[in-house]
mmCIF file of C-alpha atoms in Angstrom:
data_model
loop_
_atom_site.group_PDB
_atom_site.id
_atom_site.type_symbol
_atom_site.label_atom_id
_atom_site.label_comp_id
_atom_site.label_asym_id
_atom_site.label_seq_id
_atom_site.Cartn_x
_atom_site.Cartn_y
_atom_site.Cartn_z
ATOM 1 C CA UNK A 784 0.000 0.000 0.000
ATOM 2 C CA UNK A 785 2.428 2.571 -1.431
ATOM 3 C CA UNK A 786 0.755 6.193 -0.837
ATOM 4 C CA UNK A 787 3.777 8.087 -2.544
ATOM 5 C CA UNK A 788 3.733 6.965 -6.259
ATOM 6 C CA UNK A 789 4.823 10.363 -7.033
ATOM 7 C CA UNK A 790 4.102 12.832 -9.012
ATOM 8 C CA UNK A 791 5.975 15.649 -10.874
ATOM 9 C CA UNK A 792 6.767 18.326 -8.635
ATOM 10 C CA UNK A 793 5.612 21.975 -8.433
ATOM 11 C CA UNK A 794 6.799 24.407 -6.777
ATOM 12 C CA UNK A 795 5.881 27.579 -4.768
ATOM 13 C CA UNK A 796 6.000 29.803 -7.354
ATOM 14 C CA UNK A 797 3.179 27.970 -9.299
ATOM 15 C CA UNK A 798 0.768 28.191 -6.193
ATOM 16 C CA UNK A 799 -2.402 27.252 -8.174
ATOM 17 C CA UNK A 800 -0.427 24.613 -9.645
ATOM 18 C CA UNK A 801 0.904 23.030 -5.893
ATOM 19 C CA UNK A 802 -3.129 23.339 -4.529
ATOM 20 C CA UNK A 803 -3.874 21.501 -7.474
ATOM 21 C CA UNK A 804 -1.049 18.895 -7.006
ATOM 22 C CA UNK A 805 -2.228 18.806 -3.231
ATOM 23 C CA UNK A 806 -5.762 17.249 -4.529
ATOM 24 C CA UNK A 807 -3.906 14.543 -6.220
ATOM 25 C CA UNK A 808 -2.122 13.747 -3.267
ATOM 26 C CA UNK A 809 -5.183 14.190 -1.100
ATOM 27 C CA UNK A 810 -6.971 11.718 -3.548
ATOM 28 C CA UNK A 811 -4.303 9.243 -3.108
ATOM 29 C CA UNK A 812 -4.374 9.537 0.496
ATOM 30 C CA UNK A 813 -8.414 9.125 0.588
ATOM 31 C CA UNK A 814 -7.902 5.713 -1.945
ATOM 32 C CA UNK A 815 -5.493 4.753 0.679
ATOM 33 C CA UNK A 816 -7.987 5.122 3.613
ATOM 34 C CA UNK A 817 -10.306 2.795 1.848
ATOM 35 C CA UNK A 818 -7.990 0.131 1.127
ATOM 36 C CA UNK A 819 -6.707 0.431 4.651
ATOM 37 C CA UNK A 820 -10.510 0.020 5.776
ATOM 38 C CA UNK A 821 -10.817 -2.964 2.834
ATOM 39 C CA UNK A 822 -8.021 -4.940 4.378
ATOM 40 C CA UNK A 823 -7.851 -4.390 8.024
ATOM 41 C CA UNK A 824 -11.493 -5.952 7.660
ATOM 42 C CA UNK A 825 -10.260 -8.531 5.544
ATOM 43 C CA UNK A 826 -6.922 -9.775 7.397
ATOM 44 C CA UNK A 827 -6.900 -7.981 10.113
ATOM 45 C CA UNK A 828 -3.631 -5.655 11.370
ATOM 46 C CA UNK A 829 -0.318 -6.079 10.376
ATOM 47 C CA UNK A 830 3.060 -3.803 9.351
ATOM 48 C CA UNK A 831 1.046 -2.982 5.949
ATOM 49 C CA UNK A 832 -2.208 -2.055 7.615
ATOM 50 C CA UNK A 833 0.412 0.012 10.359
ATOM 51 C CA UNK A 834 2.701 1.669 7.388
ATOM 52 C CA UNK A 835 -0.927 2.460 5.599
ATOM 53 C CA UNK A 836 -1.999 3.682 8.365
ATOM 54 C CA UNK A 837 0.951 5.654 9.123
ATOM 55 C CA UNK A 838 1.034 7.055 5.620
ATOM 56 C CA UNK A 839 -2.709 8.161 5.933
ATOM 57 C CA UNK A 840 -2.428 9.891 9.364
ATOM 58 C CA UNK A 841 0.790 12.161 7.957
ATOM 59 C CA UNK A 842 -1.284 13.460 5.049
ATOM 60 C CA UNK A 843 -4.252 14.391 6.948
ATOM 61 C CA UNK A 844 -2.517 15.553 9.966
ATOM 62 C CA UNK A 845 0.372 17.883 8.332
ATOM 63 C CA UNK A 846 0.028 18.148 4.286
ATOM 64 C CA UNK A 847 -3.888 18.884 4.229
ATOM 65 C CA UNK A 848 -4.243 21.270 7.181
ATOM 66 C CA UNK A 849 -1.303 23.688 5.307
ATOM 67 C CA UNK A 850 -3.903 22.720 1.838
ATOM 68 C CA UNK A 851 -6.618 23.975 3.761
ATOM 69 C CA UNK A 852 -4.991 27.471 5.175
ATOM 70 C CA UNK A 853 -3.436 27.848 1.619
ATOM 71 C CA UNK A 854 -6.857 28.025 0.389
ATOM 72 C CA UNK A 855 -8.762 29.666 3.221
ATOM 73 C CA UNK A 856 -5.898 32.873 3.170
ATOM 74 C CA UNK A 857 -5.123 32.947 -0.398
ATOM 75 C CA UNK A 858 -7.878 31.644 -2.429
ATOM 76 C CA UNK A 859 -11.658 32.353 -0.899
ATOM 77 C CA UNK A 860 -10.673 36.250 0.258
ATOM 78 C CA UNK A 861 -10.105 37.255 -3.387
ATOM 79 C CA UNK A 862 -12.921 35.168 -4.872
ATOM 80 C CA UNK A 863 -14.942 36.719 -1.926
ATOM 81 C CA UNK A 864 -13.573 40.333 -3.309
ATOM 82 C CA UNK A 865 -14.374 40.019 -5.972
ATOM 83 C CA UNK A 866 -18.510 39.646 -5.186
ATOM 84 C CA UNK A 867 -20.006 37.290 -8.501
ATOM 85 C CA UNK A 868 -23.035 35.729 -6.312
ATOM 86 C CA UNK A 869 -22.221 32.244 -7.866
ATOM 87 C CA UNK A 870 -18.799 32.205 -6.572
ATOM 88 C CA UNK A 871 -19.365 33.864 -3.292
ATOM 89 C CA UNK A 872 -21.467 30.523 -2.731
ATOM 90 C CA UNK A 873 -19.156 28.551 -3.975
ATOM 91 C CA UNK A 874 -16.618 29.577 -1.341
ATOM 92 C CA UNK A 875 -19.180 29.531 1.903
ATOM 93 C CA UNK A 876 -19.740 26.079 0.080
ATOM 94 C CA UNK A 877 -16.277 25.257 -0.003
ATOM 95 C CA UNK A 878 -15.251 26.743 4.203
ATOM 96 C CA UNK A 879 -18.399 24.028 5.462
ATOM 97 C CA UNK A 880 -16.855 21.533 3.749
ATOM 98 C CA UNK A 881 -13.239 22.614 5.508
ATOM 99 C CA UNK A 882 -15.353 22.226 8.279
ATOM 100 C CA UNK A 883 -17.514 19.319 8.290
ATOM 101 C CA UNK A 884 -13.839 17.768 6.851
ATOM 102 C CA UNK A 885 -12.085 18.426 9.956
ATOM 103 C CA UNK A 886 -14.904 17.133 11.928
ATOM 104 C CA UNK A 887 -14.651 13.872 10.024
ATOM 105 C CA UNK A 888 -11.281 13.467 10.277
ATOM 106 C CA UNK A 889 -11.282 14.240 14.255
ATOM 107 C CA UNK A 890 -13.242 10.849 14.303
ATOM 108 C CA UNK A 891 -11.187 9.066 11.954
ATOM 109 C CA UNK A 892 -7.917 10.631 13.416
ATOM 110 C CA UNK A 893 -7.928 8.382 16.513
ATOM 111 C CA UNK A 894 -8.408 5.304 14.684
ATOM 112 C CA UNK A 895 -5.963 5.962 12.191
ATOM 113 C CA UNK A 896 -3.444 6.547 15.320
ATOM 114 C CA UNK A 897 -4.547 3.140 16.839
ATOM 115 C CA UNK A 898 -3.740 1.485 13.881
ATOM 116 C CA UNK A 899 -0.163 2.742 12.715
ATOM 117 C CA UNK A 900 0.545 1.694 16.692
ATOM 118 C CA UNK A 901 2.288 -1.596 17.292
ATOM 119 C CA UNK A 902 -1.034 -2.618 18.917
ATOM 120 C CA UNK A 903 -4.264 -4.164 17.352
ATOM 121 C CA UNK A 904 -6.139 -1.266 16.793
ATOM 122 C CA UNK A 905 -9.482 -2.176 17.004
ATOM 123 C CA UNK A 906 -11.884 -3.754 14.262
ATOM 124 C CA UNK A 907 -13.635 -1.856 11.389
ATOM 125 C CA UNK A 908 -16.647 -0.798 12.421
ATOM 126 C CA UNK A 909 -19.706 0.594 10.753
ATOM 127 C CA UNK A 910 -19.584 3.477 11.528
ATOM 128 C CA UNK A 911 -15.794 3.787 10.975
ATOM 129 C CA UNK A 912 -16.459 2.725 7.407
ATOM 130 C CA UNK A 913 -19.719 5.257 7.506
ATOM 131 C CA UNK A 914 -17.279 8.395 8.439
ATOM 132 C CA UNK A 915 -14.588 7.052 5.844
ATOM 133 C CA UNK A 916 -17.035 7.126 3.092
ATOM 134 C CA UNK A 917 -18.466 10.204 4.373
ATOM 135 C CA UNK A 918 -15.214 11.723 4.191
ATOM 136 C CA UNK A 919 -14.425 10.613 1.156
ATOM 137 C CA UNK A 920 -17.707 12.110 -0.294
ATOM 138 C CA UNK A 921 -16.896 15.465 0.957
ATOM 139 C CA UNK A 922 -13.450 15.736 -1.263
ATOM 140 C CA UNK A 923 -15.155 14.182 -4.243
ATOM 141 C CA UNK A 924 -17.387 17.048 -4.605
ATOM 142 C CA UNK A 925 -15.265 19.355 -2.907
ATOM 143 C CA UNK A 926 -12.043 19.209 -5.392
ATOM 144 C CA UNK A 927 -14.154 20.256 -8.645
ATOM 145 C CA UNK A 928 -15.614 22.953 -7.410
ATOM 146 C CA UNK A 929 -12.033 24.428 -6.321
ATOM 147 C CA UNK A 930 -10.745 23.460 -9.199
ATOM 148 C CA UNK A 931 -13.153 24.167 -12.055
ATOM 149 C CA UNK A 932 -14.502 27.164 -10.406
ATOM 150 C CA UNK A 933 -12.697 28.806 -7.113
ATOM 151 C CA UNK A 934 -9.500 28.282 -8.202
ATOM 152 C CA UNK A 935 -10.125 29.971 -11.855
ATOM 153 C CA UNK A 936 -11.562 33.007 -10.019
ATOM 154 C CA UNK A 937 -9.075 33.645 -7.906
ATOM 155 C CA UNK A 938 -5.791 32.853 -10.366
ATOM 156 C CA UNK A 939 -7.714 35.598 -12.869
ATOM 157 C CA UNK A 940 -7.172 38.175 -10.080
ATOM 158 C CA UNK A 941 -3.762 37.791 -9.069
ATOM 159 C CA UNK A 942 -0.682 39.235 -11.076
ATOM 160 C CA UNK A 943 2.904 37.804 -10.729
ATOM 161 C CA UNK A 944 3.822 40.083 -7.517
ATOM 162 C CA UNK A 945 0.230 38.810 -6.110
ATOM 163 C CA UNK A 946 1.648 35.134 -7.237
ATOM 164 C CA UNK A 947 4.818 35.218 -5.836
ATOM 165 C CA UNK A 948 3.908 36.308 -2.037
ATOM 166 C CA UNK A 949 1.661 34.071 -2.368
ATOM 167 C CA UNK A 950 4.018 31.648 -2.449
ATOM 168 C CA UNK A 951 6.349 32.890 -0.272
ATOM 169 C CA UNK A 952 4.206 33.113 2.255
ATOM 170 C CA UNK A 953 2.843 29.360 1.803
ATOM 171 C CA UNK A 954 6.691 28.042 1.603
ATOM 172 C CA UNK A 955 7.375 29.924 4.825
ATOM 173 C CA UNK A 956 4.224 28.520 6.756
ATOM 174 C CA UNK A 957 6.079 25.098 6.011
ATOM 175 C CA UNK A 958 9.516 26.345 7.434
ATOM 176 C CA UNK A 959 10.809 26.349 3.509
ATOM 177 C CA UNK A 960 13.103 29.259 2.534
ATOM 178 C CA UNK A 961 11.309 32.238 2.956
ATOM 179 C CA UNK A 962 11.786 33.540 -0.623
ATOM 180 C CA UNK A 963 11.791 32.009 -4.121
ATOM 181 C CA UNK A 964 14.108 33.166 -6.919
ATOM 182 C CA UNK A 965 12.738 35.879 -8.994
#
């Protein structure tokens, strides 16, 4: 259960480009989650189910909360700004879905924990597999709006000096060099 079949790099100073590599990643992290769920149910715990687990917790715990704040400081205020009705929706849309997200994974968090321990773990449950599916849901419909909507809005009102603090400022929030070249 590999999670890091990587793909091509971007970097900070393509920022719309890096959120959009981010859903990949998220994707493959949320296709993870169910195969974790698929075979813990199936054979039980062991150093796959652990290193899955593992793998699962790290994206959801470091790389998506940075995704999130990306978005919520960079992305909704200037599609906000800008005031088209459809898009203002869009982004309330989009910041109760960062919200009903974080709830999810605050119930999936502890299991995922359990599991990449050297203990058991616990079973599957139903409602493990109801708040897995749930959260999976959420990013399914969540991604395409960003993407073919949010995102679009908010890349049309940025020029390169908008662009490159915008980077800047995510790289530093990640303890990267503070600047990029120019």
């Amino acid at each position: 259960m590999d999670l890091f079949n990587r793909t091509p790099a971007v970097g900070f100073e393509q920022p719309f480009e890096m959120l959009e590599a981010c859903h990949e990643r998220v994707q493959r992290s949320l296709d993870l989650l169910a195969r974790l769920i698929d075979h813990v149910a199936a054979r039980g715990h062991d150093a796959q189910s652990r290193s899955a687990a593992h793998d699962v917790l790290r994206y959801f715990e470091l790389a998506a909360p940075h995704h999130h704040e990306d978005e919520e400081r960079h992305v909704f205020p200037r599609v906000l700004a800008g005031g088209d009705a459809s898009q203002v929706a869009a982004v309330q849309r989009l910041r109760a879905d960062h919200r009903r997200m974080g709830e999810l994974w605050a119930r999936l968090r502890p299991v995922m924990q359990a599991w990449a321990g050297d203990e058991d773990g616990g079973a599957v449950t139903d409602g493990l597999r109801a708040d897995a599916t749930a959260f999976r849901a959420l990013y399914a419909g969540h991604i395409p709006v960003e993407e073919g909507l949010v995102f679009v809005a908010a890349k049309g009102l940025c020029d390169d000096a908008a662009l490159r603090a915008m980077g800047d400022e995510m790289r530093a929030r990640r303890g990267a060099a503070a600047t990029m070249p120019r």
